CSV table of C-alpha atoms in Angstrom, one decimal:
chain,number,residue,atom,x,y,z
A,5,UNK,CA,86.9,112.4,-343.0
A,6,UNK,CA,84.2,113.5,-340.9
A,7,UNK,CA,80.3,112.5,-340.0
A,8,UNK,CA,77.7,115.2,-339.3
A,9,UNK,CA,74.9,114.7,-336.6
A,10,UNK,CA,71.9,116.2,-337.9
A,11,UNK,CA,69.8,115.1,-335.4
A,12,UNK,CA,71.2,113.5,-332.4
A,13,UNK,CA,68.1,111.2,-331.1
A,14,UNK,CA,67.1,110.8,-327.7
A,15,UNK,CA,70.7,110.4,-326.2
A,16,UNK,CA,73.9,109.7,-328.2
A,17,UNK,CA,77.4,109.5,-326.8
A,18,UNK,CA,80.5,108.3,-328.1
A,19,UNK,CA,81.6,104.9,-326.4
A,20,UNK,CA,84.6,102.5,-326.2
A,21,UNK,CA,85.6,99.7,-323.9
A,22,UNK,CA,86.2,102.5,-321.6
A,23,UNK,CA,88.8,103.2,-318.8
A,24,UNK,CA,89.5,100.0,-316.2
A,25,UNK,CA,91.9,100.3,-313.8
A,26,UNK,CA,91.3,103.7,-312.2
A,27,UNK,CA,89.0,102.8,-309.4
A,28,UNK,CA,91.7,104.0,-307.1
A,29,UNK,CA,91.2,107.7,-308.6
A,30,UNK,CA,87.5,107.4,-308.4
A,31,UNK,CA,87.0,107.0,-311.9
A,32,UNK,CA,85.1,104.1,-313.1
A,33,UNK,CA,85.3,102.0,-316.4
A,34,UNK,CA,82.4,103.3,-318.2
A,35,UNK,CA,82.5,102.4,-321.9
A,36,UNK,CA,79.6,100.4,-324.3
A,37,UNK,CA,76.7,99.6,-322.2
A,38,UNK,CA,76.1,96.3,-324.3
A,39,UNK,CA,79.6,95.3,-325.1
A,40,UNK,CA,78.6,92.5,-327.2
A,41,UNK,CA,76.6,94.5,-329.9
A,42,UNK,CA,79.7,97.5,-329.9
A,43,UNK,CA,82.1,94.7,-330.3
A,44,UNK,CA,79.9,93.1,-333.3
A,45,UNK,CA,79.4,96.8,-334.9
A,46,UNK,CA,83.3,97.2,-335.3
A,47,UNK,CA,84.0,93.7,-336.6
A,48,UNK,CA,81.2,94.6,-339.3
A,49,UNK,CA,83.2,97.6,-340.6
A,50,UNK,CA,86.7,96.1,-339.9
A,51,UNK,CA,87.6,98.2,-337.2
A,52,UNK,CA,89.6,96.6,-334.3
A,53,UNK,CA,86.8,95.8,-331.5
A,54,UNK,CA,87.9,98.7,-329.5
A,55,UNK,CA,87.4,101.5,-331.7
A,56,UNK,CA,85.4,104.1,-330.6
A,57,UNK,CA,81.4,104.1,-331.9
A,58,UNK,CA,78.6,105.7,-331.1
A,59,UNK,CA,75.6,104.4,-328.4
A,60,UNK,CA,72.6,105.5,-329.2
A,61,UNK,CA,69.3,105.3,-326.7
A,62,UNK,CA,66.2,104.2,-327.9
A,63,UNK,CA,67.3,105.7,-331.7
A,64,UNK,CA,66.1,108.9,-333.8
A,65,UNK,CA,70.0,109.7,-334.5
A,66,UNK,CA,70.5,111.3,-337.9
A,67,UNK,CA,74.1,111.2,-339.2
A,68,UNK,CA,75.3,112.9,-342.9
A,69,UNK,CA,78.3,111.5,-344.5
A,70,UNK,CA,80.7,113.9,-345.5
A,71,UNK,CA,82.5,111.5,-347.9
A,72,UNK,CA,82.2,107.7,-348.7
A,73,UNK,CA,81.7,106.0,-345.4
A,74,UNK,CA,81.0,102.7,-344.4
A,75,UNK,CA,79.2,102.4,-341.0
A,76,UNK,CA,77.4,99.3,-339.3
A,77,UNK,CA,74.2,99.4,-336.7
A,78,UNK,CA,73.8,96.8,-334.1
A,79,UNK,CA,72.2,96.2,-330.8
A,80,UNK,CA,68.3,97.3,-330.4
A,81,UNK,CA,66.1,96.4,-333.0
A,82,UNK,CA,66.0,99.5,-334.8
A,83,UNK,CA,64.2,100.9,-338.4
A,84,UNK,CA,67.0,102.2,-340.7
A,85,UNK,CA,66.5,104.5,-343.6
A,86,UNK,CA,68.9,102.1,-345.4
A,87,UNK,CA,68.8,98.3,-345.2
A,88,UNK,CA,71.5,97.1,-343.3
A,89,UNK,CA,70.9,96.1,-339.6
A,90,UNK,CA,73.7,93.9,-338.5
A,91,UNK,CA,75.5,94.4,-341.5
A,92,UNK,CA,78.1,97.3,-343.4
A,93,UNK,CA,76.3,100.2,-345.0
A,94,UNK,CA,78.0,102.3,-347.4
A,95,UNK,CA,77.2,105.9,-347.2
A,96,UNK,CA,77.9,108.5,-350.2
A,97,UNK,CA,79.1,111.9,-349.8
A,98,UNK,CA,75.7,113.8,-348.8
A,99,UNK,CA,73.9,110.5,-347.9
A,100,UNK,CA,72.2,110.3,-344.5
A,101,UNK,CA,71.4,107.5,-342.3
A,102,UNK,CA,68.6,107.7,-340.2
A,103,UNK,CA,67.7,105.6,-336.9
A,104,UNK,CA,64.0,105.5,-336.1
A,105,UNK,CA,62.7,104.5,-332.6
A,106,UNK,CA,63.6,101.0,-331.4
A,107,UNK,CA,61.1,98.8,-331.1
A,108,UNK,CA,62.7,96.0,-329.2
A,109,UNK,CA,65.9,96.8,-326.8
A,110,UNK,CA,67.0,100.2,-325.8
A,111,UNK,CA,70.6,100.9,-327.1
A,112,UNK,CA,72.0,100.7,-330.9
A,113,UNK,CA,75.7,100.7,-331.9
A,114,UNK,CA,76.7,102.8,-335.1
A,115,UNK,CA,80.2,102.0,-335.9
A,116,UNK,CA,82.0,103.6,-338.4
A,117,UNK,CA,84.9,102.2,-340.3
A,118,UNK,CA,88.4,104.2,-338.8
A,119,UNK,CA,86.6,104.8,-335.9
A,120,UNK,CA,85.6,107.8,-333.7
A,121,UNK,CA,88.7,109.8,-333.6
A,122,UNK,CA,88.0,112.3,-330.6
A,123,UNK,CA,90.7,113.1,-328.1
A,124,UNK,CA,91.2,110.2,-325.8
A,125,UNK,CA,91.2,110.9,-321.9
A,126,UNK,CA,93.1,108.4,-319.5
A,127,UNK,CA,93.2,106.1,-322.4
A,128,UNK,CA,89.7,106.1,-323.4
A,129,UNK,CA,87.2,108.0,-325.9
A,130,UNK,CA,84.3,106.7,-323.8
A,131,UNK,CA,81.6,109.7,-322.4
A,132,UNK,CA,81.3,108.7,-318.7
A,133,UNK,CA,77.8,110.6,-317.8
A,134,UNK,CA,78.6,110.2,-314.2
A,135,UNK,CA,82.2,111.1,-313.8
A,136,UNK,CA,82.2,113.9,-316.7
A,137,UNK,CA,85.0,112.5,-318.7
A,138,UNK,CA,85.4,111.9,-322.5
A,139,UNK,CA,83.4,114.1,-325.2
A,140,UNK,CA,80.1,115.6,-324.2
A,141,UNK,CA,76.9,114.0,-325.6
A,142,UNK,CA,76.8,114.8,-329.5
A,143,UNK,CA,74.5,117.4,-330.4
A,144,UNK,CA,73.0,118.7,-333.7
A,145,UNK,CA,75.9,120.2,-336.0
A,146,UNK,CA,78.6,118.3,-334.5
A,147,UNK,CA,81.3,116.9,-336.5
A,148,UNK,CA,82.8,113.8,-335.8
A,149,UNK,CA,86.0,113.0,-337.1
A,150,UNK,CA,87.0,109.7,-338.7
A,151,UNK,CA,90.3,108.1,-338.1
A,152,UNK,CA,92.3,106.3,-340.5
A,153,UNK,CA,90.8,103.3,-342.4
A,154,UNK,CA,92.3,100.0,-341.0
A,155,UNK,CA,94.1,97.4,-343.4
A,156,UNK,CA,91.6,94.9,-342.7
A,157,UNK,CA,88.2,94.7,-344.4
A,158,UNK,CA,84.9,93.4,-343.5
A,159,UNK,CA,84.1,89.8,-344.2
A,160,UNK,CA,80.4,89.4,-343.7
A,161,UNK,CA,77.5,91.1,-345.2
A,162,UNK,CA,75.2,90.1,-342.2
A,163,UNK,CA,75.6,88.7,-339.0
A,164,UNK,CA,71.9,88.3,-337.7
A,165,UNK,CA,71.6,87.8,-333.8
A,166,UNK,CA,69.3,85.9,-331.9
A,167,UNK,CA,66.0,87.3,-330.5
A,168,UNK,CA,66.1,88.9,-327.1
A,169,UNK,CA,64.0,86.6,-324.3
A,170,UNK,CA,60.7,88.0,-323.5
A,171,UNK,CA,61.3,87.2,-320.1
A,172,UNK,CA,64.7,88.4,-319.5
A,173,UNK,CA,66.7,86.7,-316.6
A,174,UNK,CA,69.7,88.0,-315.0
A,175,UNK,CA,72.0,85.7,-313.4
A,176,UNK,CA,73.5,86.8,-310.2
A,177,UNK,CA,76.2,85.7,-307.6
A,178,UNK,CA,75.6,86.5,-303.9
A,179,UNK,CA,77.1,90.1,-302.8
A,180,UNK,CA,79.1,90.9,-299.8
A,181,UNK,CA,76.3,92.3,-297.9
A,182,UNK,CA,73.8,89.5,-298.5
A,183,UNK,CA,73.4,88.9,-294.6
A,184,UNK,CA,72.2,92.2,-294.1
A,185,UNK,CA,69.0,91.7,-295.6
A,186,UNK,CA,66.1,89.8,-293.5
A,187,UNK,CA,65.2,87.3,-296.3
A,188,UNK,CA,68.1,87.6,-299.1
A,189,UNK,CA,66.4,85.3,-301.1
A,190,UNK,CA,63.0,87.3,-301.8
A,191,UNK,CA,65.4,89.0,-304.7
A,192,UNK,CA,65.4,85.6,-306.3
A,193,UNK,CA,61.5,84.8,-306.1
A,194,UNK,CA,60.2,88.3,-307.3
A,195,UNK,CA,59.3,90.1,-310.2
A,196,UNK,CA,60.6,93.3,-310.8
A,197,UNK,CA,60.1,96.1,-313.0
A,198,UNK,CA,62.6,98.8,-315.0
A,199,UNK,CA,62.0,102.0,-313.5
A,200,UNK,CA,61.9,104.8,-315.8
A,201,UNK,CA,64.3,106.5,-313.7
A,202,UNK,CA,67.2,104.5,-315.3
A,203,UNK,CA,70.2,105.7,-317.2
A,204,UNK,CA,73.9,104.8,-317.7
A,205,UNK,CA,74.9,104.9,-314.2
A,206,UNK,CA,71.8,102.4,-312.8
A,207,UNK,CA,69.2,100.4,-313.8
A,208,UNK,CA,66.5,100.9,-311.0
A,209,UNK,CA,64.0,98.4,-310.3
A,210,UNK,CA,60.5,98.4,-308.4
A,211,UNK,CA,58.8,95.5,-306.9
A,212,UNK,CA,58.0,94.5,-302.9
A,213,UNK,CA,60.6,96.1,-300.9
A,214,UNK,CA,63.8,94.0,-299.5
A,215,UNK,CA,63.5,94.5,-295.8
A,216,UNK,CA,67.0,94.8,-293.8
A,217,UNK,CA,67.9,92.7,-290.6
A,218,UNK,CA,70.5,95.0,-290.0
A,219,UNK,CA,70.2,99.3,-290.4
A,220,UNK,CA,74.0,100.2,-289.2
A,221,UNK,CA,75.7,102.9,-291.5
A,222,UNK,CA,77.5,101.5,-294.1
A,223,UNK,CA,81.0,103.1,-295.1
A,224,UNK,CA,81.6,103.5,-298.6
A,225,UNK,CA,83.2,100.5,-300.2
A,226,UNK,CA,84.4,99.5,-303.5
A,227,UNK,CA,81.5,98.5,-306.3
A,228,UNK,CA,81.9,96.6,-309.6
A,229,UNK,CA,79.9,96.7,-312.7
A,230,UNK,CA,76.8,94.4,-312.0
A,231,UNK,CA,76.4,95.3,-308.2
A,232,UNK,CA,72.8,95.3,-306.9
A,233,UNK,CA,72.9,97.9,-304.3
A,234,UNK,CA,69.6,98.3,-301.9
A,235,UNK,CA,68.9,101.5,-300.8
A,236,UNK,CA,66.6,102.5,-297.9
A,237,UNK,CA,63.7,102.3,-300.1
A,238,UNK,CA,64.1,98.4,-300.5
A,239,UNK,CA,64.0,99.0,-304.4
A,240,UNK,CA,67.2,97.2,-305.8
A,241,UNK,CA,69.3,99.5,-308.4
A,242,UNK,CA,71.8,97.6,-310.8
A,243,UNK,CA,75.2,99.4,-310.9
A,244,UNK,CA,75.8,99.7,-314.7
A,245,UNK,CA,78.2,101.0,-317.4
A,246,UNK,CA,78.7,104.5,-315.5
A,247,UNK,CA,78.4,103.6,-312.1
A,248,UNK,CA,80.4,105.0,-309.2
A,249,UNK,CA,83.7,103.3,-308.1
A,250,UNK,CA,82.2,103.1,-304.6
A,251,UNK,CA,78.8,102.8,-302.9
A,252,UNK,CA,77.3,103.2,-299.5
A,253,UNK,CA,74.2,100.8,-299.6
A,254,UNK,CA,74.4,97.2,-299.2
A,255,UNK,CA,75.3,95.0,-302.0
A,256,UNK,CA,72.7,92.0,-302.0
A,257,UNK,CA,74.1,90.2,-305.3
A,258,UNK,CA,76.3,90.7,-308.5
A,259,UNK,CA,75.0,90.5,-312.0
A,260,UNK,CA,77.0,87.9,-314.1
A,261,UNK,CA,79.7,90.0,-316.5
A,262,UNK,CA,77.9,88.3,-319.3
A,263,UNK,CA,74.6,89.4,-318.4
A,264,UNK,CA,75.4,92.9,-318.3
A,265,UNK,CA,74.7,93.1,-322.2
A,266,UNK,CA,71.2,91.8,-321.6
A,267,UNK,CA,70.4,94.3,-319.0
A,268,UNK,CA,71.6,96.9,-321.1
A,269,UNK,CA,68.8,96.3,-323.4
A,270,UNK,CA,66.3,96.8,-320.6
A,271,UNK,CA,63.5,99.1,-321.5
A,272,UNK,CA,61.3,100.9,-318.9
A,273,UNK,CA,58.5,99.0,-317.6
A,274,UNK,CA,60.1,95.5,-318.8
A,275,UNK,CA,59.9,93.0,-316.0
A,276,UNK,CA,62.7,90.9,-315.2
A,277,UNK,CA,64.1,88.1,-313.2
A,278,UNK,CA,67.2,87.2,-311.0
A,279,UNK,CA,68.4,83.9,-310.8
A,280,UNK,CA,71.4,82.2,-309.0
A,281,UNK,CA,74.3,81.7,-311.3
A,282,UNK,CA,75.0,78.5,-310.5
A,283,UNK,CA,71.2,77.7,-312.7
A,284,UNK,CA,73.4,78.4,-315.8
A,285,UNK,CA,70.3,79.1,-318.3
A,286,UNK,CA,69.0,82.6,-318.3
A,287,UNK,CA,66.0,81.4,-318.1
A,288,UNK,CA,65.8,79.9,-314.6
A,289,UNK,CA,66.7,76.4,-313.1
C-alpha cells in the first residue's frame, strides 16, 4: 500500500514523536511541532499515537490513494476536497485528497491508517530539517509506503477541537540567564509579532529590543524545546521542534511544554504575549 504525493504543498515532511535522548550526540528531539494535533490524527485512524504522519505547513498538499486508504487531517483550519476535518476519511483507489491554504493556524497533520512506513533513523521516522536526519521533505511523485493496518479501529467519526485564542499567550518559567538582562520583565509586558523568518527550528519575534545587563561571551550550553534565546539584536527566538541541542545566546525564559502546540500554529504577522506560568490560564493572570 502506498500514497502518492501529487503536489507537496508549501512544506511537507514526515514526522512522529521524534528522537529524544540523543542530545549528547548533538541530535535534537525533532518530531511533530504540534504534538496534540499529530496524536489526534493518529487516534482518528486507529493508529498507535507514535505512528509516522505528514506535517503540512499552510496546506497545498494533494495526495492520491493507490488502494483503499483511511486518513485523517487535524491541526490548522484547512479546507479539504473531501468533508472530514478532524475525522476519518476513506479514499478509494485513484481518489485524491487536496488540502487548501490554511485559514487559521499554520500546520496540518495527515495520518494514514498503518502509518508512513519509511525507514527509521535513530529510532524515529521524523524529518529533522536542521540535523538533516530522517526522510527528505516530500516532493511531487513521491510514493509514501504505508505500514500494516493496526488491529484497532477508529472509534469516533468526529473530534472537534476548541477554537484557537485570538490573543495567544505563551506561559513561561524564568530561564537560566534571566539575570543577564537589564529589565527581564519586559518580556512579559511586550506584545511581540511573529516574524516571517520563522521555521521548525525557531520562531522569531519582533518588538522592542531586550537590553542586556551583561555583555560577556556565553559558552554554548544545552537548550530544551521552548527555550527563548535572545541574540545581540535583542529580538527573542523561541526554540521549537528542530532546534539545536546547544545554543550560545542567553536564555531569558522557557515556554511551558504544553504551550508549544499553540506556538506551532502561530502564523507570521500574528501577535503574541508571554505570561508567567504561575498565572495558569493562557489569557493571563
